[in-house]
Each structure stands twice: as structure tokens, then as C-alpha cells.
XYZ file of C-alpha atoms in Angstrom:
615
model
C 30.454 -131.878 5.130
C 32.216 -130.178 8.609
C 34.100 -128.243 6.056
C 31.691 -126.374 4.395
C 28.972 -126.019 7.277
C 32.708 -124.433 8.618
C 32.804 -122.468 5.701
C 28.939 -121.030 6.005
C 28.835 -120.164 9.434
C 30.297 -116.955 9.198
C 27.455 -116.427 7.627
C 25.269 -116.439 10.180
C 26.170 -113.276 12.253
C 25.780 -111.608 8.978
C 21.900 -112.544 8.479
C 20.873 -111.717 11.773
C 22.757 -108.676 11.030
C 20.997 -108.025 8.273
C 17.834 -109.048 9.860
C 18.140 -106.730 12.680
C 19.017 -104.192 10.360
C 15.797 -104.543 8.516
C 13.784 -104.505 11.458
C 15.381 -101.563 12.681
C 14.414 -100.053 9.110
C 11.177 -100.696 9.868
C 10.966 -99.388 12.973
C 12.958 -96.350 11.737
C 10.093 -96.411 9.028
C 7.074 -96.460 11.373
C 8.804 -93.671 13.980
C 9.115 -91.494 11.082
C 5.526 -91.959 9.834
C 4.193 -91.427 13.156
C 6.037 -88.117 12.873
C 4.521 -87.304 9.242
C 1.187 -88.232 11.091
C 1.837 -85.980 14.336
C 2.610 -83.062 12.202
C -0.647 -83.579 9.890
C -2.361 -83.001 12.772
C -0.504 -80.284 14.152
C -0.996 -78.138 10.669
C -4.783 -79.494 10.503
C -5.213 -78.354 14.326
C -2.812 -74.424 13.256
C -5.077 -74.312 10.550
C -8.374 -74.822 11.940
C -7.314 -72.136 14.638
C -6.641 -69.368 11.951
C -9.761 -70.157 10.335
C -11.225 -69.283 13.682
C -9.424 -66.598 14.220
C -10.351 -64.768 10.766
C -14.078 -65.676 11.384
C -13.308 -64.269 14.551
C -11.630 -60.928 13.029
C -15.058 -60.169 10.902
C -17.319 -60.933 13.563
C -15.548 -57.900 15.798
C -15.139 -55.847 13.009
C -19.068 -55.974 12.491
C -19.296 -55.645 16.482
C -17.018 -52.313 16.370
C -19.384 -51.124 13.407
C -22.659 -51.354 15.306
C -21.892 -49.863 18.732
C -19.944 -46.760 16.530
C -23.067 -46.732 14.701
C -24.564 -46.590 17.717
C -22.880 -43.476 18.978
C -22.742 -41.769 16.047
C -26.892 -41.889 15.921
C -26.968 -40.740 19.186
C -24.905 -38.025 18.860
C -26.454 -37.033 15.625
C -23.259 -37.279 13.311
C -23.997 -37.816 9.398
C -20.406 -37.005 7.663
C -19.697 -40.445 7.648
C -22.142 -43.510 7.190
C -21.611 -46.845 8.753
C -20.410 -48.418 5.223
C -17.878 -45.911 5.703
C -17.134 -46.743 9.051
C -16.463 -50.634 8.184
C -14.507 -50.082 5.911
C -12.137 -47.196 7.969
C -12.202 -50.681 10.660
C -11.449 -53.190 7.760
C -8.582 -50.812 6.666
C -6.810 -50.607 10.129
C -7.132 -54.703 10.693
C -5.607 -54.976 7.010
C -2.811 -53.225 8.068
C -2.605 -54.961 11.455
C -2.527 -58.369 9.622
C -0.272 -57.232 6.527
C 2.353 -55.406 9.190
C 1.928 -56.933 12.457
C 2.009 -60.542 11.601
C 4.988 -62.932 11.089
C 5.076 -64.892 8.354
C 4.106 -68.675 9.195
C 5.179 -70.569 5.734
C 7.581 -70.560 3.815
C 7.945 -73.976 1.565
C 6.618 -73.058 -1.284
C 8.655 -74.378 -4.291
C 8.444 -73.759 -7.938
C 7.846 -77.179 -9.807
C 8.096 -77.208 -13.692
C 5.613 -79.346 -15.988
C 7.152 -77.567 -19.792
C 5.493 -81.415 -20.843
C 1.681 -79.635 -20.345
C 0.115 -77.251 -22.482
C -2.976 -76.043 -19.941
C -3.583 -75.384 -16.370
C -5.222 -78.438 -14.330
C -7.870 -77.338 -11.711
C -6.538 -80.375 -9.418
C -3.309 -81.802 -9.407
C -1.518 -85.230 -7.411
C 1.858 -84.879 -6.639
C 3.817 -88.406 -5.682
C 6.272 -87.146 -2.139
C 8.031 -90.433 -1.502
C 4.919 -92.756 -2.106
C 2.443 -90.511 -0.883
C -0.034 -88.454 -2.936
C -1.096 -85.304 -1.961
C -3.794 -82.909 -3.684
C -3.179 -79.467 -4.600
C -6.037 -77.074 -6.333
C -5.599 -74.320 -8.748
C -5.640 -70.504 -7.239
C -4.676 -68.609 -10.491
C -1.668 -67.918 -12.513
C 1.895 -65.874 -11.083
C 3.404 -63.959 -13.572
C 7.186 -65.056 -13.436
C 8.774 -61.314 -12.051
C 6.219 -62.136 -9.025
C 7.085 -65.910 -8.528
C 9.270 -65.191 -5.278
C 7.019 -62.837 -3.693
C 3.706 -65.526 -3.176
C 1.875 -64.533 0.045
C 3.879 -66.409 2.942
C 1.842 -65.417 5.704
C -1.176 -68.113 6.297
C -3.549 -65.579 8.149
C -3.677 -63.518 5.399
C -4.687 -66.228 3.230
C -6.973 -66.973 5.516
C -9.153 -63.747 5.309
C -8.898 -63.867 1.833
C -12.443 -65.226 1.048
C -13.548 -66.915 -2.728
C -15.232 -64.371 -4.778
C -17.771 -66.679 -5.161
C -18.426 -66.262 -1.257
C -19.480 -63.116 -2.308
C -22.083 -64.103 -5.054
C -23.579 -67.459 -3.108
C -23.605 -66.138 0.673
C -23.251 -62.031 1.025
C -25.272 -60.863 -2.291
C -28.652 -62.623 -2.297
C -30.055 -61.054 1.042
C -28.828 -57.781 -0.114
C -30.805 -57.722 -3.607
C -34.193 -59.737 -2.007
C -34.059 -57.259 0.844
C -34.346 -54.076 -1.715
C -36.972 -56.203 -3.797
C -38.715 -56.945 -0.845
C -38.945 -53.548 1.171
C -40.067 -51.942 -1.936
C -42.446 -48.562 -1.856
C -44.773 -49.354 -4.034
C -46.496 -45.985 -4.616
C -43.851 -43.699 -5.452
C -41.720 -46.772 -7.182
C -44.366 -46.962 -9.720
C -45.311 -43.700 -9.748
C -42.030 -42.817 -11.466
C -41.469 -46.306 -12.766
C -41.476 -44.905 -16.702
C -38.324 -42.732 -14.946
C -36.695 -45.274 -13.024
C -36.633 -47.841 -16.127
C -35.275 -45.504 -18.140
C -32.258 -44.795 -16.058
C -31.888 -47.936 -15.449
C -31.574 -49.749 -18.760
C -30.692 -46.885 -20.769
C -28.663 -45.364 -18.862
C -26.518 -47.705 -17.495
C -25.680 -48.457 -21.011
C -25.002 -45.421 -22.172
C -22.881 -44.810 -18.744
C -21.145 -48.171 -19.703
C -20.560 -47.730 -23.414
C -19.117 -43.755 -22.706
C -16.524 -44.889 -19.703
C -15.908 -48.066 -21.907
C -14.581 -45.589 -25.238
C -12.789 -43.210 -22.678
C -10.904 -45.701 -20.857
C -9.653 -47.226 -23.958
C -8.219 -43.971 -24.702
C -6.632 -43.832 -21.406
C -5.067 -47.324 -22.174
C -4.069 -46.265 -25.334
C -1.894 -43.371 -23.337
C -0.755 -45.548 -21.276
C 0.871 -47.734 -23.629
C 2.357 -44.707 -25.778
C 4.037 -43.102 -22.098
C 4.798 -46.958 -21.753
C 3.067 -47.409 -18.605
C 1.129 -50.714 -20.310
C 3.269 -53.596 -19.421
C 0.551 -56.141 -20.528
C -2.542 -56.532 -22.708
C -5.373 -54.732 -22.367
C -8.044 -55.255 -25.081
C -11.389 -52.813 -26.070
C -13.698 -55.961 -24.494
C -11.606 -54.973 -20.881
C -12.521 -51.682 -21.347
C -16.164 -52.143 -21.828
C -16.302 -54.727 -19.042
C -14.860 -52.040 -16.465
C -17.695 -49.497 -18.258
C -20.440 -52.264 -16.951
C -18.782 -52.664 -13.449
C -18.274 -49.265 -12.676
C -21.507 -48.212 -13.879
C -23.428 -50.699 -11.221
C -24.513 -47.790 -8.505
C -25.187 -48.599 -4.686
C -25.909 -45.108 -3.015
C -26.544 -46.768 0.591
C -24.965 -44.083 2.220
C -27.061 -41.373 0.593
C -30.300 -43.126 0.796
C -29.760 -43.861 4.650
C -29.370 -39.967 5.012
C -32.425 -39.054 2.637
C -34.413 -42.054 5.060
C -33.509 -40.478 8.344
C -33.658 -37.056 7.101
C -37.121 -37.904 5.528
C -36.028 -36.478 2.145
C -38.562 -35.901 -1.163
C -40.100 -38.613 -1.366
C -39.322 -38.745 -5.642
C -36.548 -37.779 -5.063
C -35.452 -41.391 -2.532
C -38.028 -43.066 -5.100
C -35.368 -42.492 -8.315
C -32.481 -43.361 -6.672
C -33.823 -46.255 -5.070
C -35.680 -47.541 -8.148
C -32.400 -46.577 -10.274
C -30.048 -48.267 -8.050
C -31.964 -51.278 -7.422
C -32.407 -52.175 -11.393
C -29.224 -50.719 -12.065
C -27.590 -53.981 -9.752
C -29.543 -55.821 -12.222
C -28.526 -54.368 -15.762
C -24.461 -54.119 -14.635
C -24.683 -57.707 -13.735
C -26.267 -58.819 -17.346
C -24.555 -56.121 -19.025
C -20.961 -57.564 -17.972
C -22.231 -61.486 -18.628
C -23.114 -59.704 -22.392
C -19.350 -58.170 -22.647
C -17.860 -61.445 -21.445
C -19.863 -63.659 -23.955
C -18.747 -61.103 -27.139
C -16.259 -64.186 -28.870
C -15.502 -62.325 -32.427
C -14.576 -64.926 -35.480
C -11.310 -65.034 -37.010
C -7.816 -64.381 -35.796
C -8.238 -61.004 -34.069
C -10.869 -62.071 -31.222
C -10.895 -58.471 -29.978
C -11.984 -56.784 -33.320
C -15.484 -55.538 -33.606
C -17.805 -57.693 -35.434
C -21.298 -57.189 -35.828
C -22.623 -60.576 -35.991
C -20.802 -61.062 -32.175
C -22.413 -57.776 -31.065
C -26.035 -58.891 -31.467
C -24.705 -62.346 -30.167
C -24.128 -59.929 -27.035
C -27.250 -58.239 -27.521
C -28.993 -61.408 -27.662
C -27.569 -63.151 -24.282
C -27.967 -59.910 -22.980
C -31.998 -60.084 -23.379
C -32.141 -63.715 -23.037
C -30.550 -63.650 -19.751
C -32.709 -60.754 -18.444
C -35.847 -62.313 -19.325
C -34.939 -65.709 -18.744
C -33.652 -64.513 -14.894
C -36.829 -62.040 -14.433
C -39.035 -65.134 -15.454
C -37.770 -67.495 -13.450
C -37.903 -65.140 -9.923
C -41.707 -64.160 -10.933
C -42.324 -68.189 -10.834
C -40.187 -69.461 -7.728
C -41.693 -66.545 -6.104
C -45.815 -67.370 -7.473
C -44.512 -71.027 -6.733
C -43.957 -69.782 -2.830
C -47.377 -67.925 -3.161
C -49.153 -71.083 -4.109
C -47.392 -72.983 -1.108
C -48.268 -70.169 1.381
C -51.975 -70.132 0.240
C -52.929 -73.557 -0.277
C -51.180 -75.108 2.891
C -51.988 -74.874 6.796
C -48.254 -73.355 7.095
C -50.034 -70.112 8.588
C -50.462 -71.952 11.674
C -46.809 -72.769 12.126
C -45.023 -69.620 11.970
C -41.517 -70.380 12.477
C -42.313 -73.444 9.379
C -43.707 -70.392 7.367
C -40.699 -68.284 7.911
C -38.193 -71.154 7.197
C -39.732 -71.924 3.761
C -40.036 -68.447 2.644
C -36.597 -68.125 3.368
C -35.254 -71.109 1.618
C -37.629 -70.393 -1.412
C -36.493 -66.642 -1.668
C -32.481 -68.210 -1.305
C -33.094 -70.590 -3.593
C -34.112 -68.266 -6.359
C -30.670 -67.189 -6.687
C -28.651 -70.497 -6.716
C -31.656 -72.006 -9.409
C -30.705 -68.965 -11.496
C -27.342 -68.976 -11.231
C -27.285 -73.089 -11.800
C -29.253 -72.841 -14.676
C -27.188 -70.371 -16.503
C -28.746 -67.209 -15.770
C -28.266 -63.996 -13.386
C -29.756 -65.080 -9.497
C -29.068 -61.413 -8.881
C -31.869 -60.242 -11.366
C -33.968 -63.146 -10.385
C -33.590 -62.574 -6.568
C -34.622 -59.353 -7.367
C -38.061 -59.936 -8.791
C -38.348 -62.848 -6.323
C -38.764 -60.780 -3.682
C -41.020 -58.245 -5.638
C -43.097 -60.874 -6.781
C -42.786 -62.050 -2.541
C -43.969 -58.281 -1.284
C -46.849 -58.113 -3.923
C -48.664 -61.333 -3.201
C -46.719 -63.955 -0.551
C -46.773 -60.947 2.175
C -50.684 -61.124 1.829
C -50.906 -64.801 2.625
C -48.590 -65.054 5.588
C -49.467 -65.027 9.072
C -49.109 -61.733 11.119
C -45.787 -63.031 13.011
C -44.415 -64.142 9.920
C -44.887 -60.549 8.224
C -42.857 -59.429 10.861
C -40.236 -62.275 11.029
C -39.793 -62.387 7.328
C -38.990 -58.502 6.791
C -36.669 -58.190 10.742
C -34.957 -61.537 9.470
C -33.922 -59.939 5.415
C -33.258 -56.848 7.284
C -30.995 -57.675 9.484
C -29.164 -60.161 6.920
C -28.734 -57.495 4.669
C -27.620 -54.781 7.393
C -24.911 -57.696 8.323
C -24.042 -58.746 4.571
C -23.571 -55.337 3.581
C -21.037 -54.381 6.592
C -18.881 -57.070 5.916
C -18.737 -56.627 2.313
C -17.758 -52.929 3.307
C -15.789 -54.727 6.365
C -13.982 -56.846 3.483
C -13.109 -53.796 1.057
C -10.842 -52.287 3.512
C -9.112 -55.406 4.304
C -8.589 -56.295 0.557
C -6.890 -53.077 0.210
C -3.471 -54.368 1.955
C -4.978 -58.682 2.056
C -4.821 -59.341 -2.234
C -2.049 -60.163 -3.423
C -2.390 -58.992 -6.643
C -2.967 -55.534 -6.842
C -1.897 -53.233 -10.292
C -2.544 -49.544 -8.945
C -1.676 -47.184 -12.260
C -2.607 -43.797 -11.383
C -3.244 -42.260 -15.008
C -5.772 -45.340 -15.360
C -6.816 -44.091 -11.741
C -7.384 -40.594 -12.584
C -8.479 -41.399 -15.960
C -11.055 -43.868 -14.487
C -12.317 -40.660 -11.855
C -12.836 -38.721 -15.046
C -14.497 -41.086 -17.182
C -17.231 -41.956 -14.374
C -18.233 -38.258 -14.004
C -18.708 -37.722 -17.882
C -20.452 -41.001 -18.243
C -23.013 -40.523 -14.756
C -23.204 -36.778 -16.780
C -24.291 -37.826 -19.923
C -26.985 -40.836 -18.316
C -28.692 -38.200 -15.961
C -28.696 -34.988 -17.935
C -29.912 -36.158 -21.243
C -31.936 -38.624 -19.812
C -34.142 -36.233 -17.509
C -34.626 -33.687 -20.309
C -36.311 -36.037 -22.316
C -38.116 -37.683 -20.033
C -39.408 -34.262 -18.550
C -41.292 -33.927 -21.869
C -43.991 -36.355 -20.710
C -43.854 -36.273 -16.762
C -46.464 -34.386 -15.315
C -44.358 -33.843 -12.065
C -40.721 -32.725 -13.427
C -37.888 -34.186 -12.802
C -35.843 -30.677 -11.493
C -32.626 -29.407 -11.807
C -31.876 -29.699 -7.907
C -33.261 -33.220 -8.201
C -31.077 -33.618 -11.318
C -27.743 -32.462 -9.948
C -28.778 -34.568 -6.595
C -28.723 -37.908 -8.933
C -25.486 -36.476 -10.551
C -23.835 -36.373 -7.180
C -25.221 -39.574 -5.580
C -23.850 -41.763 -8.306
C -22.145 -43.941 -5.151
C -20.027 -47.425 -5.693
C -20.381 -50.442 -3.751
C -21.267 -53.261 -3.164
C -21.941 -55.215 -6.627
C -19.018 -53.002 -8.510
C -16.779 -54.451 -5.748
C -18.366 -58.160 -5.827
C -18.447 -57.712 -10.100
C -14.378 -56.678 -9.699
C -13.064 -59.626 -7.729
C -14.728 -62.091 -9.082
C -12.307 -62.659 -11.901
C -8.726 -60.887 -11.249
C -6.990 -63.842 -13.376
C -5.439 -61.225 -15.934
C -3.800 -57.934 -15.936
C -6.177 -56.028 -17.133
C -8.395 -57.494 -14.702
C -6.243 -56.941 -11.515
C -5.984 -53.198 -12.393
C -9.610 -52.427 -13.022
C -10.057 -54.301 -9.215
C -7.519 -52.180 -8.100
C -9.113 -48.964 -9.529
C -12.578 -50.176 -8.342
C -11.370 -50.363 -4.769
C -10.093 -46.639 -4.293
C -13.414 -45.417 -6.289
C -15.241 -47.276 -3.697
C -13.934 -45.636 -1.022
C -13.396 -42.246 -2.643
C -17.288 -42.392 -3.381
C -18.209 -43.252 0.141
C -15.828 -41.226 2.178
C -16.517 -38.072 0.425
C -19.943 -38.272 -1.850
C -21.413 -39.839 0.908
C -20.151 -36.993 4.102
C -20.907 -34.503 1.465
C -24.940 -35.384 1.033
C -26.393 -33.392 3.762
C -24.536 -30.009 2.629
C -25.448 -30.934 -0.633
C -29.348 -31.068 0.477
C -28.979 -27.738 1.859
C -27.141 -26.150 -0.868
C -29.730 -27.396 -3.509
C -32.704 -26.238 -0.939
C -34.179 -29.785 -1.624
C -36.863 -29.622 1.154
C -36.311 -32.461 3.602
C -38.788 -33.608 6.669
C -41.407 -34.075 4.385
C -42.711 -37.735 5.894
C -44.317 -37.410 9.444
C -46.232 -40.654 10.771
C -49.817 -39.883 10.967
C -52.170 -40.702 13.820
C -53.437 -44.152 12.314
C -49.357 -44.994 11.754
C -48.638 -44.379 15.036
C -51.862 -46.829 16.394
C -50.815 -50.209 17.315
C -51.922 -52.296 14.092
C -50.321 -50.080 11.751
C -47.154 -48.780 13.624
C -45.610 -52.884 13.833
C -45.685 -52.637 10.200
C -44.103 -48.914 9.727
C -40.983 -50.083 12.058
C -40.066 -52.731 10.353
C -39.890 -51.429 7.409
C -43.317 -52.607 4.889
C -44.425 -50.637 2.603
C -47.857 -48.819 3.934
C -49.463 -49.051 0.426
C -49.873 -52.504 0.254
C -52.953 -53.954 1.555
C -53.768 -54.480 5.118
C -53.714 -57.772 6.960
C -57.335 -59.450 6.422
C -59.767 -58.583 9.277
C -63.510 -58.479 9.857
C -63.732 -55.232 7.564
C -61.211 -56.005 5.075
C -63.618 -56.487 2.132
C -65.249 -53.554 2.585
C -61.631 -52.257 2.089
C -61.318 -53.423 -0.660
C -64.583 -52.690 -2.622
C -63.901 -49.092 -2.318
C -63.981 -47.763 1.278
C -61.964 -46.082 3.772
C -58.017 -44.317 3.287
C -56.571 -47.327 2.242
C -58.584 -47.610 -0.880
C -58.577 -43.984 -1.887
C -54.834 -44.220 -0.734
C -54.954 -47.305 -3.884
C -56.738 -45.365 -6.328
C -54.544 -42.038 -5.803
C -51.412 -44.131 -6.509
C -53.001 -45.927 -9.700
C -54.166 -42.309 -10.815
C -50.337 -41.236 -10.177
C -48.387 -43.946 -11.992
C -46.933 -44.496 -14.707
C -49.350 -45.557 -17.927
C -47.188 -49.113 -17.892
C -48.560 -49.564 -14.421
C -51.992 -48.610 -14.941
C -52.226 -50.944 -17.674
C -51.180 -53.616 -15.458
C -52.815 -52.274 -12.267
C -56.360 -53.577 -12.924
C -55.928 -57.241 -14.152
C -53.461 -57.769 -10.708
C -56.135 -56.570 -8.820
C -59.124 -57.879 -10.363
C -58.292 -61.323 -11.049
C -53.956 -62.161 -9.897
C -54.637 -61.169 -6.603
C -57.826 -62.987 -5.607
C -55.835 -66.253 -7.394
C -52.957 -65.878 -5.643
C -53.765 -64.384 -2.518
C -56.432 -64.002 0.544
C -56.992 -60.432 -0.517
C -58.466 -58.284 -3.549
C -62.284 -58.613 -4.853
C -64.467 -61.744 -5.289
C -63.365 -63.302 -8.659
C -67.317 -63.974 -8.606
C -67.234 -59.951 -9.256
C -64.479 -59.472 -11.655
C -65.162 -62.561 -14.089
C -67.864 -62.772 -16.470
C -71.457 -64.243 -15.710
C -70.746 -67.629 -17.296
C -67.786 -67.881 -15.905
C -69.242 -67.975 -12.034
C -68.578 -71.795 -11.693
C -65.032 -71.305 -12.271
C -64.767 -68.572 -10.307
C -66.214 -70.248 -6.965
């Protein structure tokens, strides 16, 4: 036995060898985990800081906007509006951050899965044990694979398209819905629907046929170095033709312009929003049969045609009810007596309109739209006096901010995306095509609709409309929300500069324009009863003086016939367009009093045997 015990204790040093050395594995292990740990942190904690610090970026850009805004009113300047201005600011910080920042990462590396035939929105990777998530962005085309933004703050202030949609859009479209002049809107509403529907598709279908001959150029000179289909073509017809003359409606506003005049672009550009939005959702849903998906076939046109109508309706339906829904809530409740409760709800109820829209497979910006027309037509009447106030300062001021950062955001996209296909025949082409198409949807357009207006649409009005044709906002949003393809990237390219080339210089050029087509300006002066107390809170911020007054001791005798306000209703029913007037007297007779705290009895406007009912 001594032997072998002799034999195996060599052994021993060798186990506690290996023992130690196992424990010092461990400990090796845990030292270095703790370091994975520390480092999470440290990259959670950088990260959290740039987020900051773009938040940050926007937030002074906006600041820089409004005290320049500032000077420039009180110095009078007009060559340059502040949508310009935000995006001149959003320009220099996009070179700042492209130029004047390091770059902070640089592991990306190129894994190959030839196994998969498709994309996966979310994919696990196994590092040594662990499993880490990584999301999909969008597809590199190979000659670009080692030139993948490396610098983290410029991913950073590169925001989700969808930001834009959600968050930045919906104030913009309820605010124009919302602050709505009545009178002259439907005064020329015949006019306004016209260039709105039919002209935006003429406008789209015209730059649509044009550009595909400036792609078909393109590929002849051999400046085409990837697909570009007919459908692309028509899609960049239906954003460019989406109009968003801020800058030249804040000049005809301070300049107090012709009041027709600011009532056809406004009506124009505010529906227009609308159509583009459909219109585009119509080209994207065209799916042809067969092998050749891009071909024209006419049973996939009225498809189009069809989801084009279905969606409008089926969006303008469901704003008019979330909107009667809020009316209902504001009228049958107590919620008067809790203003700040009154102002929440109408301001979750008019958000809400979008995302329901939007969710349920339609357009929220068509329904936000009406939402908030539906909203100034019969909720305003209901709410209490501090809540009139609140609700139109609040969409105001949300739209005032929305729109400068969306401005703010152009000018850093310019030098920020990473993905941008400038071709300057499609460029040029693209300047070319948008003149001939906002030619042929103004010119025809007002000759035959001059045949039945009783106040003409003239030629200095018509060449004003011609020159105002302004992108922004939505032709921007419409652009980067899908820059997946080639054709895509270069039609947001495109989009940018026409943005800024139609600000910059359409917009500094309106007030010589004014004067050289000796369009009379200065027209609106606040009367006397404006300027008193009760009716000046509602001029400055912004309501519409031709809907009806708050209810008081005299209201009803308002509203059977006496006083301004009343012949003030009656001039503007006599002045509209027949469509209105149709509509006109069953609102007032029997969809206000239901709805609202205003308009006659319905023990007036009902039959006899219907008085039970109607108390």
C-alpha cells in the first residue's frame, strides 16, 4: 500500500494546482465581467448625454429663431421669413456637427447571413454567451458599406420619420383646421375645392409624365445607376405637388393682403396637405398583375382610384365623428367648470384623431384636418371662455414650435442623412417640371372657374397663386418617410433643395411681387367693436370673428335676426358658394342647437308635432 499512496502523491500539488488555477479562472472570469458591466454603463451614461445634447441642439436652434424673429419684426424686415431663418440656423449646426465633430465609433463590422433570403426587423447575435439585440435601419448598397455614419451625434439628431408624422404634423394640420375663416373660406369654397382636388392631380399626374422623361435621359447620358420605375415618378408628382406657402401667407397676414386672395391660398394649401397625402397612399397601393409590376394596368388604376376615395372619405368621416364625439362630451358634461380638465380633453381628443386614423388604416392628416373644423364649428361654442382662449394660444403655439423645427430639421438633414443621391439634371429637370405642372393647375383651372364666379378670380390674383406655389413642410415629411430605395433617396434629395429654393427666394420675393401686381394690401383694419374688450381677446388670438359670439344675456336675440353679427351671418351665406348654402340652413337650424349652446330653439325649426322631441 506505502508504494502506491508513494506513487499518487505527486499528485497532489498538481490538483491544488489545478484547483487554484480554476479559481483564478473564475476570478479572472468575474473581473472581466465586471469590466463588460462598467463599460455598459459607461456607453448607456455617453449615450444618454448625446441624446441630451441633440435635444439640447433643437431647443437653441428654436431659441435663436424667435429672438431673430424678434428683431427682424421690429425692425420691419420681410425678405426672409422665420421658416427661412430656421432653416439658414439648422444649416450652420449641420455643418458644425458634420465638420466639427470627431468621430466617436468605429466597430462596426460587416457580418454575412448568404443562408437568409429576407431582411429581419430584429436580430440576436450570440458574443461569447451573451445575446445582444440589434434592429433593422435600412439596406447599404455594397460600394457604400465602408462609409456607414461613424460619428454617434450625428446619429443622434437624426430623428425617425415617423417622429415627424406622430409628434410634429398633427398640431400643424388641427391648427389650420381650427383657425379657419369661415366667411371668405366658404365664400370661395367651389374655388378652393377645385384647386385642391383637381388640381393637385393634374399638378401630380403632369410632373409625374415629365420626370419620367427626365429619367429616361438620364439613363440614355448614363447618369441612372439604379432603377427608377413610372410608379417613382408619379409618387414624386404627389409629394412635390403638396404646397405649404407659410412664408407668403405670414406676409399677406401682416401686410393685411385681399382678403380672397389669403382665402385661396389658405383654403388651397390646407386641402392640398390633404389630397398629396392620399394621393401618394393611392400611388403606393397601384400593385399591377403579372410579371412586369410597373406596367400600366387598368384594373390596378381604379384599384388606386378606389383606395384613393375610400381613404378620403373613410379619414374625413372619422375626424367629423371624434370631433361631434368631443362636442357631445363638452355639452353634456360639467367640464365647463374645470377649465384646465376642458382644455386637457380637447387636446387629447383633437391628438387622438390622428393616431385613430392612422391605426385604423387611414390618413390622420385628412382626419386631423376636419377634426379641428368640425372642433371650430361646434366644440368652440360649448367651451368655457378661458378655454376658448387656452385651446387656440395652446395649437398656436404648438404649431409655431412644430413648424420651426421641422424647418430647424431641413437644414440639418442637408449635411445629417446619410444617404443623399443629388443628380442635377433630375434637379433641374424637377425645377422645370414643378413650374409647368403649378402652370397648368392654376391657369386652366381659374379660367373655367371664372365662368360661374360672380367675383373673378384675376389675372394679378392668378399669377400671385402661380408664384406662391411654396414647399414645406408635408413634401419634406412625405420625402423622408421612406428613403429605402434609390429612387427614393434622390427624390428626398431633390425635395430638400426645392424646399429651400422655394423659401429663400419665392418667399423674399412676395412683397415686390405685391407691388408689382398692384394687388391692394391694408385692406383689414380692426373696427371699433374689435378693438372693445369682449371682442378684441378673441381677434388676438387668432378666432375667426364670423363665428358666433360667446352666449350672454342677449345672445338669442342674436341669433333670431338682430344686430351686426347676424347680418354679418346672412351676408356670408348670401356670398358663398351654392354647396354651402345648401348646407348652411340645416347646420343652423337644427346641428347647431343639437350639438351646441347656440343657434335657434329646435322648438322653432322642427315641425309642430315634433315639439316633444324637440324640448
Amino acid at each position: 500500500m506505502a508504494e502506491p499512496l508513494r506513487r499518487r502523491l505527486p499528485l497532489l500539488p498538481l490538483l491544488l494546482l489545478a484547483a487554484g488555477g480554476l479559481r483564478a479562472a473564475e476570478r479572472s472570469g468575474g473581473s472581466s465581467s465586471a469590466m463588460e458591466e462598467l463599460a455598459t454603463e459607461k456607453e448607456a451614461e455617453e449615450s444618454h448625454r448625446q441624446d441630451s445634447v441633440s435635444l439640447l441642439t433643437f431647443i437653441l436652434l428654436l431659441t435663436l429663431t424667435i429672438l431673430t424673429i424678434w428683431l427682424f419684426k421690429h425692425r420691419r424686415v420681410r425678405f426672409l421669413h422665420e421658416t427661412g431663418l430656421a432653416m439658414i440656423y439648422g444649416l450652420i449646426v449641420g455643418v458644425i456637427l458634420r465638420y466639427g465633430t470627431p468621430s466617436t465609433s468605429g466597430h462596426d463590422k460587416p457580418f454575412s447571413c448568404s443562408q437568409e433570403d429576407r431582411p429581419f426587423t430584429t436580430l440576436l447575435v450570440n458574443v461569447s454567451g451573451k445575446f445582444f439585440e440589434y434592429t433593422l435601419k435600412g439596406e447599404i448598397s455594397p460600394g457604400k458599406i465602408h462609409n456607414v455614419e461613424q460619428n454617434d451625434m450625428l446619429r443622434k439628431v437624426t430623428f425617425d420619420p415617423e417622429v415627424f408624422f406622430n409628434i410634429l404634423l398633427p398640431p400643424i394640420i388641427f391648427h389650420a383646421g381650427y383657425s379657419l375663416k369661415k366667411r371668405h373660406f366658404f365664400r370661395n369654397l367651389g374655388s378652393i375645392l377645385a384647386y385642391a382636388f383637381l388640381g393637385t392631380a393634374v399638378s401630380c399626374f403632369i410632373i409625374g409624365n415629365l420626370m419620367y422623361g427626365v429619367v429616361k435621359l438620364m439613363k440614355l447620358v448614363g447618369q441612372l445607376s439604379d432603377k427608377f420605375y413610372y410608379t417613382d415618378c408619379l409618387l414624386f408628382g404627389a409629394i412635390i405637388s403638396a404646397t405649404d406657402p407659410v412664408t407668403v401667407l405670414a406676409i399677406f397676414n401682416e401686410l393685411h393682403a385681399d382678403v380672397d386672395l389669403y382665402a385661396l391660398l389658405f383654403g388651397e394649401s390646407v386641402l392640398n396637405d390633404a389630397v398629396a397625402i392620399v394621393l401618394s397612399s393611392s400611388i403606393v397601393a397601384y400593385q399591377p398583375t403579372g410579371e412586369n409590376t410597373h406596367a400600366f394596368d387598368a384594373a390596378a388604376f381604379f384599384k388606386s382610384v378606389g383606395v384613393f376615395l375610400g381613404i378620403f372619405s373613410g379619414s374625413f368621416m372619422m375626424g367629423a365623428v371624434t370631433g361631434v364625439v368631443t362636442v357631445n362630451v363638452t355639452k353634456f358634461t360639467k367640464l365647463h367648470c374645470f377649465p384646465l380638465l376642458e382644455t386637457a380633453l380637447f387636446f387629447l381628443m383633437s391628438w387622438s384623431t390622428f393616431l385613430l386614423a392612422e391605426a385604423c388604416g387611414f390618413t390622420g392628416v385628412v382626419a386631423v384636418l376636419f377634426c379641428g373644423i368640425t372642433q371650430a364649428h361646434y366644440t368652440y361654442n360649448n367651451l368655457s371662455v378661458e378655454s376658448r382662449s387656452r385651446t387656440k394660444q395652446l395649437f398656436e403655439v404648438l404649431h409655431f414650435l412644430a413648424e420651426n423645427f421641422i424647418f430647424s430639421y431641413m437644414g440639418l438633414a442637408l449635411f445629417t442623412f446619410q444617404k443623399h443621391i443629388f443628380s442635377p439634371v433630375f434637379i433641374i429637370g424637377a425645377f422645370v417640371a414643378i413650374f409647368l405642372g403649378r402652370a397648368a393647375h392654376i391657369y386652366p383651372l381659374s379660367f373655367l372657374l371664372n365662368l360661374g364666379r360672380r367675383h373673378k378670380i384675376s389675372w394679378s390674383f392668378q399669377h400671385m397663386m402661380m408664384f406662391s406655389g411654396l414647399r414645406g413642410a408635408m413634401a419634406f415629411a412625405l420625402a423622408i418617410r421612406d428613403t429605402a430605395t434609390y429612387s427614393h433617396q434622390m427624390m428626398f434629395s431633390t425635395t430638400l433643395l426645392i424646399v429651400f429654393f422655394t423659401v429663400w427666394i419665392v418667399g423674399g420675393g412676395t412683397t415686390p411681387m405685391l407691388s408689382w401686381l398692384n394687388i391692394r394690401v391694408g385692406d383689414h383694419v380692426p373696427s371699433v367693436e374689435e378693438m372693445s374688450e369682449s371682442h378684441w381677446l378673441y381677434f388676438r388670438v387668432g378666432v375667426d370673428p364670423d363665428q358666433d359670439p360667446p352666449p350672454t344675456n342677449d345672445s338669442f336675440q342674436v341669433l333670431q335676426g338682430d344686430g351686426q353679427d347676424s347680418a354679418r351671418r346672412n351676408r356670408t351665406k348670401q356670398e358663398s358658394a351654392w354647396l354651402f348654402r345648401l348646407w348652411y340652413s340645416f347646420d343652423h337650424n337644427y346641428l347647431k342647437p343639437i350639438l351646441t349652446h347656440s343657434g335657434p330653439p329646435l322648438t322653432t325649426t322642427l315641425p309642430s308635432w315634433c315639439g316633444l322631441i324637440a324640448r
